[in-house]
Coordinates of C-alpha atoms and ligand atoms in Angstrom, one line a residue:
M29 CA 0.0 0.0 0.0
M30 CA 1.7 3.1 -1.2
I31 CA 0.4 6.6 -0.3
L32 CA 1.9 9.8 -1.7
G33 CA 1.3 13.0 0.3
I34 CA 1.7 16.3 -1.5
N35 CA 1.6 19.8 -0.2
A36 CA 1.3 22.0 -3.2
Y37 CA 0.4 25.5 -4.5
H38 CA 1.3 27.1 -1.2
A39 CA 4.5 28.0 0.7
N40 CA 6.5 25.1 2.0
A41 CA 5.6 22.7 -0.8
S42 CA 6.7 19.2 0.0
A43 CA 6.1 15.5 -0.6
A44 CA 6.1 12.4 1.5
I45 CA 5.7 8.7 0.8
V46 CA 4.2 6.2 3.2
V47 CA 4.5 2.5 2.3
D48 CA 2.6 -0.1 4.3
G49 CA 2.0 2.4 7.1
R50 CA 5.7 3.5 7.4
L51 CA 7.2 6.8 6.3
V52 CA 9.9 6.1 3.7
A53 CA 10.8 9.6 2.6
A54 CA 9.8 13.2 3.1
V55 CA 11.4 16.4 1.7
E56 CA 10.6 20.1 1.1
E57 CA 10.8 21.2 -2.5
E58 CA 13.0 24.1 -1.4
R59 CA 15.9 21.8 -0.6
L60 CA 15.8 20.5 -4.1
N61 CA 15.0 23.6 -6.2
R62 CA 17.0 25.9 -3.9
I63 CA 14.2 28.5 -3.5
K64 CA 13.5 29.2 0.1
Y65 CA 9.9 28.4 1.2
A66 CA 9.3 27.3 -2.4
A67 CA 5.6 27.1 -3.2
G68 CA 4.1 25.6 -6.4
F69 CA 4.1 22.0 -7.5
P70 CA 6.8 19.9 -5.7
A71 CA 7.8 17.8 -8.7
Q72 CA 11.3 17.2 -7.5
A73 CA 10.2 16.3 -4.0
I74 CA 7.7 13.8 -5.4
Q75 CA 10.4 12.3 -7.7
F76 CA 12.8 11.9 -4.7
C77 CA 10.0 10.2 -2.6
L78 CA 9.2 7.8 -5.5
D79 CA 12.9 7.0 -5.9
Q80 CA 13.3 6.3 -2.2
A81 CA 10.4 3.9 -2.4
G82 CA 11.8 2.3 -5.5
A83 CA 8.5 3.1 -7.3
K84 CA 7.0 4.8 -10.2
L85 CA 4.1 7.2 -10.1
T86 CA 1.9 4.5 -11.6
D87 CA 2.7 2.3 -8.6
V88 CA 1.1 4.7 -6.1
D89 CA -2.2 3.5 -4.7
H90 CA -3.4 6.8 -3.0
I91 CA -2.6 10.4 -3.4
A92 CA -3.4 12.7 -0.4
V93 CA -3.6 16.5 -0.5
P94 CA -4.1 18.6 2.6
R95 CA -6.9 20.8 1.3
D96 CA -10.7 20.1 1.2
P97 CA -12.8 22.6 -0.8
W98 CA -15.9 21.3 0.9
A99 CA -14.7 22.0 4.4
R100 CA -16.7 24.9 6.0
L101 CA -18.2 25.6 2.6
G102 CA -21.0 27.8 4.0
K103 CA -18.6 30.0 5.9
K104 CA -16.4 30.2 2.8
L105 CA -19.3 31.3 0.7
R106 CA -20.5 33.9 3.2
F107 CA -17.1 35.5 3.2
A108 CA -16.8 35.2 -0.6
V109 CA -19.7 37.6 -1.0
R110 CA -17.9 40.1 1.1
M111 CA -14.4 39.5 -0.2
P112 CA -14.6 38.8 -3.9
R113 CA -10.8 39.1 -4.5
F114 CA -10.0 36.7 -1.8
A115 CA -12.7 34.3 -3.0
L116 CA -11.2 34.4 -6.5
E117 CA -7.8 33.5 -5.2
R118 CA -9.3 30.6 -3.2
V119 CA -11.1 29.4 -6.3
Q120 CA -7.9 29.5 -8.3
V121 CA -6.1 27.5 -5.6
M122 CA -9.0 25.0 -5.5
R123 CA -8.9 24.8 -9.3
R124 CA -5.2 24.0 -9.2
F125 CA -5.9 21.2 -6.6
A126 CA -8.6 19.8 -8.8
G127 CA -6.0 19.7 -11.6
I128 CA -3.3 18.0 -9.6
R129 CA -3.6 14.8 -11.7
D130 CA -2.8 16.9 -14.8
D131 CA 0.1 18.6 -13.0
L132 CA 1.5 15.2 -12.0
A133 CA 1.0 13.8 -15.5
A134 CA 2.8 16.8 -17.0
A135 CA 5.7 16.7 -14.5
F136 CA 6.2 13.0 -15.1
Q137 CA 5.5 13.1 -18.8
M138 CA 2.6 10.7 -18.9
D139 CA -1.0 10.7 -19.7
A140 CA -3.2 11.6 -16.6
S141 CA -5.3 8.4 -17.3
Q142 CA -2.2 6.3 -16.5
I143 CA -2.2 7.5 -12.9
R144 CA -4.4 5.0 -11.2
A145 CA -4.0 6.3 -7.6
Q146 CA -7.2 7.4 -5.8
L147 CA -7.1 11.1 -4.8
H148 CA -8.1 12.1 -1.3
R149 CA -8.6 15.6 0.0
I150 CA -7.8 15.9 3.6
E151 CA -9.0 19.0 5.5
H152 CA -6.0 21.3 6.3
H153 CA -6.0 21.0 10.2
T154 CA -6.9 17.3 10.1
A155 CA -3.7 16.9 8.1
H156 CA -1.8 19.0 10.5
M157 CA -3.1 17.0 13.5
A158 CA -2.4 13.7 11.7
S159 CA 1.2 14.9 11.0
A160 CA 1.8 15.0 14.7
F161 CA -0.4 12.4 16.4
F162 CA -0.2 9.5 13.9
V163 CA 3.6 9.6 13.9
S164 CA 3.9 10.3 17.7
P165 CA 5.0 7.7 20.2
F166 CA 1.6 8.1 22.0
D167 CA -1.4 5.7 21.6
Q168 CA -3.6 8.4 23.2
A169 CA -3.0 12.1 23.3
A170 CA -4.6 15.5 23.0
V171 CA -3.9 17.1 19.6
L172 CA -3.7 20.7 18.7
S173 CA -3.2 22.4 15.3
A174 CA -2.8 26.2 15.2
D175 CA -1.6 28.3 12.3
G176 CA -2.5 31.3 10.2
L177 CA -5.2 29.9 8.1
G178 CA -6.1 26.7 6.3
D179 CA -9.4 25.6 4.8
F180 CA -10.9 28.7 6.5
A181 CA -9.9 27.7 10.0
S182 CA -6.9 28.6 12.2
S183 CA -6.9 25.9 14.8
M184 CA -8.4 22.6 15.6
S185 CA -8.1 20.3 18.6
A186 CA -8.9 16.6 19.1
I187 CA -8.4 13.5 21.2
G188 CA -6.2 11.0 19.3
E189 CA -6.8 7.3 20.2
G190 CA -5.0 4.7 18.2
S191 CA -5.8 5.3 14.5
T192 CA -8.6 7.8 15.0
M193 CA -8.9 11.4 16.1
R194 CA -12.1 12.9 17.5
V195 CA -12.4 16.6 17.0
L196 CA -13.1 18.6 20.2
G197 CA -13.2 22.1 18.8
E198 CA -12.1 24.5 16.1
V199 CA -11.5 28.2 15.7
T200 CA -12.4 29.6 12.2
F201 CA -11.4 32.6 10.2
P202 CA -10.8 35.4 10.9
D203 CA -9.7 34.6 14.5
S204 CA -6.2 33.3 14.2
L205 CA -3.1 33.2 16.4
G206 CA -0.9 32.9 13.3
M207 CA -2.4 36.0 11.8
Y208 CA -2.0 37.8 15.1
Y209 CA 1.7 37.0 15.3
T210 CA 2.3 37.8 11.6
A211 CA 0.5 41.1 11.9
L212 CA 2.6 42.2 14.8
T213 CA 5.7 40.9 13.1
Q214 CA 5.0 43.1 10.1
Y215 CA 4.2 46.1 12.5
L216 CA 7.7 45.6 14.0
G217 CA 9.2 46.0 10.5
F218 CA 9.8 42.3 9.5
W219 CA 8.0 41.6 6.3
K220 CA 9.5 38.5 4.8
F221 CA 7.7 35.3 4.9
G222 CA 8.9 33.3 8.0
D223 CA 10.1 36.4 9.9
E224 CA 8.0 35.5 12.9
Y225 CA 11.0 33.6 14.2
K226 CA 13.1 36.8 14.4
V227 CA 10.5 38.6 16.5
M228 CA 10.3 35.6 18.9
G229 CA 14.1 36.0 19.4
L230 CA 13.8 39.7 19.9
A231 CA 11.1 39.3 22.5
A232 CA 13.6 38.0 25.0
Y233 CA 15.3 41.5 25.1
G234 CA 12.2 43.4 26.2
Q235 CA 9.6 43.5 28.9
P236 CA 5.8 42.9 28.3
E237 CA 5.0 46.5 29.1
Y238 CA 1.9 46.8 26.9
L239 CA 0.1 43.7 28.1
D240 CA -3.2 45.6 28.9
E241 CA -3.3 46.8 25.3
F242 CA -2.4 43.5 23.8
R243 CA -5.1 41.8 25.8
R244 CA -7.5 43.9 23.8
I245 CA -5.9 42.6 20.6
V246 CA -6.1 38.9 21.4
R247 CA -7.7 37.0 24.2
A248 CA -8.8 33.5 25.3
D249 CA -12.5 33.0 24.9
G250 CA -13.6 29.8 26.7
P251 CA -11.7 26.6 27.1
L252 CA -10.9 25.9 23.4
S253 CA -11.3 29.2 21.8
F254 CA -9.7 32.6 21.4
R255 CA -10.7 35.9 19.7
L256 CA -9.0 38.6 17.8
N257 CA -10.2 42.2 18.1
L258 CA -10.7 42.8 14.4
E259 CA -10.3 46.5 14.7
Y260 CA -6.5 45.9 14.8
F261 CA -6.4 43.8 11.6
T262 CA -7.3 44.0 7.9
H263 CA -7.4 40.3 6.8
Q264 CA -11.1 40.0 7.7
V265 CA -12.0 42.8 5.4
Q266 CA -9.8 42.2 2.4
G267 CA -8.8 38.6 3.0
P268 CA -5.4 37.4 4.1
D269 CA -3.3 38.5 1.1
M270 CA -1.2 35.4 1.0
S271 CA -0.3 34.3 -2.5
W272 CA 2.7 33.1 -4.4
R273 CA 4.6 34.8 -7.1
E274 CA 5.0 32.7 -10.2
A275 CA 8.1 34.6 -11.3
D276 CA 10.4 33.4 -8.5
R277 CA 7.9 31.0 -6.8
T278 CA 8.2 32.6 -3.4
P279 CA 5.3 33.3 -1.1
V280 CA 4.1 36.9 -0.8
L281 CA 2.3 38.4 2.1
G282 CA 0.3 41.6 2.2
R283 CA -0.1 44.0 5.2
I284 CA -2.6 42.6 7.7
F285 CA -2.4 45.2 10.6
S286 CA -4.8 48.1 10.5
P287 CA -4.3 51.8 10.8
Y288 CA -6.1 51.5 14.2
L289 CA -3.2 49.4 15.5
E290 CA -0.8 52.2 14.7
K291 CA -3.2 54.7 16.3
R292 CA -3.2 52.6 19.5
L293 CA 0.5 51.5 19.6
G294 CA 2.2 54.3 17.6
P295 CA 3.7 54.2 14.2
A296 CA 4.9 50.9 12.7
R297 CA 8.6 50.4 12.6
Q298 CA 10.1 50.8 9.1
P299 CA 12.3 47.8 8.1
E300 CA 15.6 49.8 8.1
E301 CA 14.8 51.7 11.3
P302 CA 16.9 50.9 14.3
L303 CA 15.4 48.7 17.0
T304 CA 14.6 50.6 20.1
E305 CA 13.6 49.6 23.6
R306 CA 10.0 50.3 22.6
H307 CA 10.2 47.7 19.8
R308 CA 11.8 45.2 22.1
N309 CA 9.1 45.7 24.7
L310 CA 6.4 45.4 22.0
A311 CA 8.0 42.1 20.8
A312 CA 8.0 40.9 24.4
T313 CA 4.4 41.8 24.9
M314 CA 3.4 40.2 21.7
Q315 CA 5.0 36.9 22.8
A316 CA 3.6 37.2 26.3
A317 CA 0.0 37.8 25.1
L318 CA 0.3 34.8 22.8
E319 CA 1.5 32.6 25.7
E320 CA -1.4 33.7 27.8
V321 CA -3.8 32.6 25.1
L322 CA -1.9 29.3 24.5
V323 CA -1.8 28.4 28.2
S324 CA -5.5 28.9 28.5
Y325 CA -6.1 26.8 25.3
W326 CA -3.7 24.1 26.5
N327 CA -5.4 23.9 29.9
G328 CA -8.8 23.8 28.3
L329 CA -7.6 21.0 26.1
A330 CA -6.1 19.1 29.0
E331 CA -9.4 19.3 30.8
K332 CA -11.6 18.4 27.9
S333 CA -9.4 15.5 26.8
G334 CA -8.3 14.2 30.1
Q335 CA -4.9 13.4 28.4
K336 CA -1.4 13.8 29.8
A337 CA 0.3 13.7 26.4
L338 CA 0.0 16.5 23.8
C339 CA 0.8 16.6 20.1
L340 CA 1.3 20.0 18.4
A341 CA 1.3 21.0 14.8
G342 CA 0.8 24.1 12.6
G343 CA 3.1 27.1 12.4
V344 CA 2.3 28.2 16.0
A345 CA 3.9 24.9 17.1
F346 CA 7.3 26.3 16.1
N347 CA 7.0 28.8 19.0
C348 CA 9.6 26.9 21.0
V349 CA 9.6 29.6 23.7
A350 CA 5.9 29.0 24.4
N351 CA 6.3 25.2 24.1
G352 CA 9.0 25.2 26.8
K353 CA 6.5 26.5 29.2
I354 CA 3.9 23.8 28.7
F355 CA 5.3 21.6 31.5
D356 CA 5.1 24.3 34.2
S357 CA 1.8 25.8 33.2
T358 CA -0.4 22.8 32.2
P359 CA -1.0 19.2 33.3
F360 CA 0.6 17.8 30.2
E361 CA 3.6 15.7 30.9
K362 CA 4.7 14.7 27.4
V363 CA 4.7 16.7 24.3
Y364 CA 5.4 15.7 20.7
V365 CA 6.1 18.2 17.9
Q366 CA 7.2 16.6 14.6
P367 CA 10.1 18.4 12.9
A368 CA 8.1 19.8 10.0
A369 CA 5.3 21.2 12.2
G370 CA 4.4 23.9 9.7
D371 CA 2.8 23.4 6.3
A372 CA 5.6 21.3 4.9
G373 CA 4.5 18.6 7.3
L374 CA 1.0 18.5 5.7
S375 CA 2.3 16.0 3.1
V376 CA 3.1 13.6 5.9
G377 CA -0.1 14.4 7.7
A378 CA -2.3 13.9 4.7
A379 CA -0.7 10.6 3.8
F380 CA -1.1 9.2 7.4
A381 CA -4.7 10.6 7.6
V382 CA -5.5 8.5 4.5
H383 CA -3.7 5.4 6.0
H384 CA -5.5 5.5 9.3
E385 CA -8.7 7.5 9.0
V386 CA -9.7 6.5 5.4
L387 CA -8.2 3.1 5.0
R388 CA -8.6 2.3 8.8
R389 CA -5.2 0.7 9.1
P390 CA -3.6 0.3 12.5
R391 CA -0.6 2.4 13.7
E392 CA 2.8 0.9 13.4
F393 CA 5.2 3.9 12.9
T394 CA 6.8 6.5 15.1
M395 CA 8.8 9.4 13.7
D396 CA 11.7 9.3 16.2
H397 CA 14.2 11.0 14.0
A398 CA 14.2 13.8 11.3
Y399 CA 16.4 12.2 8.6
W400 CA 13.9 11.5 5.8
G401 CA 15.6 13.6 3.0
P402 CA 18.2 13.0 0.4
Q403 CA 21.3 10.9 1.3
F404 CA 24.5 10.5 -0.7
K405 CA 26.6 7.4 -1.1
A406 CA 30.2 7.5 0.0
A407 CA 31.3 7.2 -3.7
E408 CA 29.2 10.3 -4.6
I409 CA 30.9 12.3 -1.7
R410 CA 34.3 11.0 -2.8
R411 CA 33.7 12.2 -6.3
V412 CA 32.8 15.7 -5.0
V413 CA 35.9 15.7 -2.8
D414 CA 38.1 14.4 -5.7
G415 CA 37.1 17.5 -7.6
V416 CA 38.9 19.6 -5.0
A417 CA 42.7 19.4 -5.3
S418 CA 44.6 19.3 -2.1
S419 CA 46.4 22.6 -2.1
D420 CA 48.4 25.0 0.0
D421 CA 45.1 26.4 1.2
V422 CA 43.0 23.3 1.9
A423 CA 44.1 20.0 3.3
I424 CA 42.0 17.0 2.7
V425 CA 42.1 13.9 4.9
E426 CA 39.9 10.8 4.9
R427 CA 39.2 9.3 8.4
N428 CA 37.3 6.5 10.0
E429 CA 34.3 7.3 12.1
S430 CA 36.0 7.5 15.5
E431 CA 39.0 9.6 14.2
L432 CA 36.5 11.8 12.4
C433 CA 34.6 12.5 15.6
Q434 CA 37.8 13.1 17.6
T435 CA 39.4 15.4 15.0
T436 CA 36.2 17.3 14.6
A437 CA 35.7 17.7 18.3
R438 CA 39.3 19.1 18.5
H439 CA 38.6 21.5 15.7
I440 CA 35.4 22.7 17.5
A441 CA 37.3 23.0 20.8
E442 CA 40.0 25.1 19.0
G443 CA 37.3 27.6 18.1
K444 CA 37.1 26.6 14.4
I445 CA 33.8 26.8 12.5
V446 CA 32.9 23.4 11.1
G447 CA 30.5 22.5 8.4
W448 CA 29.2 19.1 9.2
F449 CA 27.5 17.2 6.4
Q450 CA 26.4 13.6 7.1
G451 CA 23.7 11.1 6.2
A452 CA 20.2 12.0 5.1
A453 CA 19.0 15.6 5.1
E454 CA 16.7 16.8 7.8
W455 CA 12.9 17.0 7.4
G456 CA 11.7 20.4 8.6
P457 CA 13.4 23.8 8.9
R458 CA 16.0 22.9 11.6
A459 CA 19.4 21.6 11.0
L460 CA 19.7 18.6 13.4
G461 CA 23.3 17.4 13.0
H462 CA 23.2 16.2 9.4
R463 CA 23.4 19.5 7.6
S464 CA 24.8 21.7 10.4
I465 CA 27.4 24.4 11.0
L466 CA 29.0 23.6 14.4
A467 CA 31.0 25.8 16.8
D468 CA 32.3 25.9 20.3
P469 CA 29.4 26.9 22.7
R470 CA 31.9 27.9 25.5
R471 CA 33.1 31.0 23.6
P472 CA 30.9 34.0 24.2
E473 CA 32.3 35.7 21.1
M474 CA 31.3 32.8 18.8
K475 CA 27.8 34.2 18.1
D476 CA 29.4 37.4 16.6
I477 CA 32.1 35.5 14.8
L478 CA 29.5 33.2 13.1
N479 CA 27.4 36.2 12.2
R480 CA 30.3 38.1 10.8
R481 CA 31.9 35.3 8.9
I482 CA 29.0 33.1 7.7
K483 CA 25.4 33.7 8.7
H484 CA 25.0 37.5 8.4
R485 CA 21.9 37.4 10.6
E486 CA 20.5 40.1 12.9
S487 CA 22.6 40.2 16.0
F488 CA 19.7 39.8 18.4
R489 CA 18.8 36.3 17.0
P490 CA 20.0 33.4 19.2
F491 CA 22.0 30.4 18.1
A492 CA 20.9 27.0 19.4
P493 CA 22.8 24.2 21.1
S494 CA 22.8 20.5 20.5
I495 CA 23.4 18.5 23.7
L496 CA 24.1 14.8 24.5
E497 CA 20.7 13.5 25.8
E498 CA 22.4 12.0 28.8
A499 CA 23.6 15.5 29.9
V500 CA 20.5 17.5 29.5
G501 CA 19.6 17.6 33.2
D502 CA 23.2 18.8 34.0
F503 CA 22.7 21.9 31.9
F504 CA 19.0 22.6 31.6
E505 CA 16.1 23.0 34.1
K506 CA 13.9 20.7 32.1
T507 CA 14.8 17.2 30.7
H508 CA 11.8 16.4 28.5
P509 CA 13.4 15.4 25.1
S510 CA 13.6 18.1 22.4
P511 CA 15.0 16.1 19.5
F512 CA 13.7 18.5 16.9
M513 CA 14.6 21.9 18.5
T514 CA 11.0 22.7 19.3
F515 CA 11.4 23.6 22.9
A516 CA 13.4 26.4 24.7
Y517 CA 14.3 25.7 28.3
P518 CA 16.1 27.7 30.9
V519 CA 19.8 26.9 31.1
R520 CA 20.8 26.2 34.8
P521 CA 22.0 29.5 36.1
E522 CA 25.3 28.0 37.3
R523 CA 26.0 26.5 33.9
R524 CA 25.3 29.6 31.8
R525 CA 28.9 30.7 31.9
E526 CA 29.9 27.3 30.4
I527 CA 27.7 27.6 27.3
P528 CA 27.3 31.4 26.7
A529 CA 27.2 31.3 22.9
P530 CA 23.9 29.5 22.5
T531 CA 22.3 30.8 25.7
H532 CA 19.9 33.6 24.9
V533 CA 19.7 36.9 26.7
D534 CA 16.9 35.6 28.9
G535 CA 18.9 32.6 30.0
T536 CA 17.1 30.0 27.8
A537 CA 18.2 28.0 24.8
R538 CA 16.3 26.3 22.0
L539 CA 18.0 23.0 22.5
Q540 CA 18.3 19.8 20.4
T541 CA 18.6 16.7 22.6
V542 CA 20.7 14.1 20.8
S543 CA 20.1 10.4 21.5
R544 CA 22.4 7.6 20.4
S545 CA 19.5 5.7 18.8
S546 CA 18.2 8.5 16.6
S547 CA 21.5 10.2 15.6
P548 CA 24.3 7.7 16.2
L549 CA 27.2 9.6 14.5
Y550 CA 26.1 13.1 15.8
W551 CA 25.8 11.5 19.3
K552 CA 29.4 10.2 19.0
L553 CA 30.6 13.6 17.9
L554 CA 28.9 15.2 21.0
R555 CA 30.5 12.6 23.2
A556 CA 33.9 13.3 21.7
V557 CA 33.3 17.0 22.3
G558 CA 32.5 16.3 25.9
E559 CA 35.7 14.3 26.3
E560 CA 37.7 17.1 24.7
T561 CA 36.2 20.0 26.5
G562 CA 34.2 18.7 29.5
V563 CA 31.0 20.2 27.9
P564 CA 29.1 17.7 25.7
V565 CA 27.4 20.6 23.8
V566 CA 27.9 22.2 20.4
L567 CA 26.5 25.4 18.9
N568 CA 24.5 24.1 16.0
T569 CA 23.2 26.3 13.2
S570 CA 21.9 25.4 9.8
F571 CA 24.3 24.7 7.0
N572 CA 23.5 27.6 4.7
D573 CA 24.1 31.3 4.1
N574 CA 20.8 33.0 3.3
E575 CA 19.5 30.1 1.2
P576 CA 17.7 26.9 1.9
I577 CA 19.8 24.5 4.0
V578 CA 22.3 22.7 1.8
C579 CA 21.1 19.4 0.5
R580 CA 23.8 18.0 -1.8
P581 CA 27.5 17.6 -1.0
E582 CA 28.2 20.0 -3.9
E583 CA 26.1 22.7 -2.2
A584 CA 28.0 22.1 1.1
L585 CA 31.3 22.6 -0.7
E586 CA 30.1 25.7 -2.4
C587 CA 28.9 27.2 0.9
F588 CA 32.3 26.3 2.4
R589 CA 34.0 28.1 -0.5
R590 CA 31.8 31.1 -0.3
T591 CA 32.0 31.7 3.4
Q592 CA 34.7 31.8 6.0
M593 CA 34.2 28.4 7.4
D594 CA 37.4 26.8 8.7
V595 CA 36.6 23.1 8.2
L596 CA 34.2 21.1 6.1
V597 CA 33.4 17.6 7.1
L598 CA 31.8 15.9 4.2
G599 CA 31.1 12.3 5.0
N600 CA 34.4 10.8 6.1
F601 CA 36.5 13.6 4.6
T602 CA 37.8 16.6 6.4
L603 CA 38.6 19.7 4.3
E604 CA 40.5 22.1 6.4
R605 CA 41.7 25.6 5.5
K606 CA 45.3 25.8 6.5
H607 CA 45.3 29.5 7.2
S608 CA 44.0 30.7 10.5
S609 CA 40.6 32.5 10.7
R610 CA 42.6 35.8 10.6
T611 CA 43.3 35.2 7.0
A612 CA 40.3 33.0 6.3
E613 CA 38.8 35.6 4.0
E614 CA 41.8 35.8 1.7
S615 CA 42.1 32.0 1.9
A616 CA 38.5 31.6 0.8
E617 CA 39.1 33.8 -2.2
R618 CA 42.2 32.0 -3.2
F619 CA 40.5 28.7 -2.8
A620 CA 37.6 29.8 -5.0
Q621 CA 39.9 31.2 -7.6
R622 CA 42.0 28.0 -7.8
E623 CA 38.9 25.9 -8.2
N624 CA 37.4 28.2 -10.9
Ligands
FE2_136 FE1 -1.2 25.3 8.1

């Protein structure tokens, strides 16, 4: 039984394939076509999934898409009368979904009649919830999906039991926690798709000084509901202006905060304007108000469901700062957030919803690691490395696994910046030790060095640590696993001096806990780092430079050439710039020239 899940015609296009109830592969189109947040039709992702399953499109039994035109049709129609432009956009998207067979046939150069798979439309939030619960380790759990908007709803909650989910409640358009967060993110001068993450990082620098005002903007409304004060927004009048640009296939977002919001809170920050204390306090308040609503929602869900385990999905589930507070502010004891909690994860969710809820098959799979993307054979990596001549500038050495971990640990301890490329690419937006840039967390200056030499990010944004699972309690105040970097916990005050680089200004860190079973090589590297330095932690940031995370070894090499990384570990090979970081820039230039 082969089920292909496709998230298409929307940001974070992706594909996933489930064979006999087990996930075989999943990847975002952006990793393959190299367009960040790529929308459109994920032809390359589908091809990759089919290849991993050793199948052709004609072998697929079911195709699952996370969109249901019939869901909440009455509500959709009522809004369509008021918002014709928005309605037209929706109709266009629905038309595209209706033509998905034709798009598949065109992409795979066959006649649509040859595709025998049955097509299933899974409601957006059902797919989100399925993407978390059906791959979670829990037989029973409360489930919550919360995002901007999907199929005219912004959140849905359920009790998951075995291979079924029973819906407890939903919040429909225009009330939306995702819209709230995005509107305030825009107001603070961050307009790019996905910028919410930046404002969450900024929030730690401020105080929630405007909470009274923000409680007018968003508030809990009963146990499983919340409300927006629509005076502050525009999306309910003109529709959420989220579309995708055909030219470069990137998502575009229109302004969704109203003039009234500026009247109440003062003028919006312009993107180039310096960040002031006021902006920092606004960001802190925005986060605090979200947390108040989420805590109320989570507690309502705990009470209604009677469950001790919680599964989260939807863009709001990426709010690791809020997630880290679940354990102290609700009865939930265990929480599962799958690595692609946002819309990319819908391909996995739609496929598992078909497997369990449509085909009524039992559960037999847990997503306990994130490595579902492209992997490259040793021979392919060797070929890429062979293309780089050993030179005065770069030394190339092949090592066995234990030597590789020891040498890399020593490089990190020496303060070098290491590109680490191993195994299958991560599913979801976080680098989790397969496509990562690693550095010494003990050096307070490392954050600035990384920003100056490679990442070029805003200085207020934190970097994250990876930590040996066995050592989490030594360094953090919480020990609940965070294998996919979806929780931020306070670092123990007495240990903050030991890992200053990935400890945020508020004393927390968005950690990745690394277990031997899920990431054996990365676990060995962290153990080696612990032996070398006494601190089994690395600073782990994604292997990229303002682009999607590298996928292929060639892209890793290119990023190494382009930036001032000191060392690139590509499979079993170490490529080391011989010159110190003082001259790394010149070295990078010489290296690039030689290779060109
Ligand atoms: Fe969504």
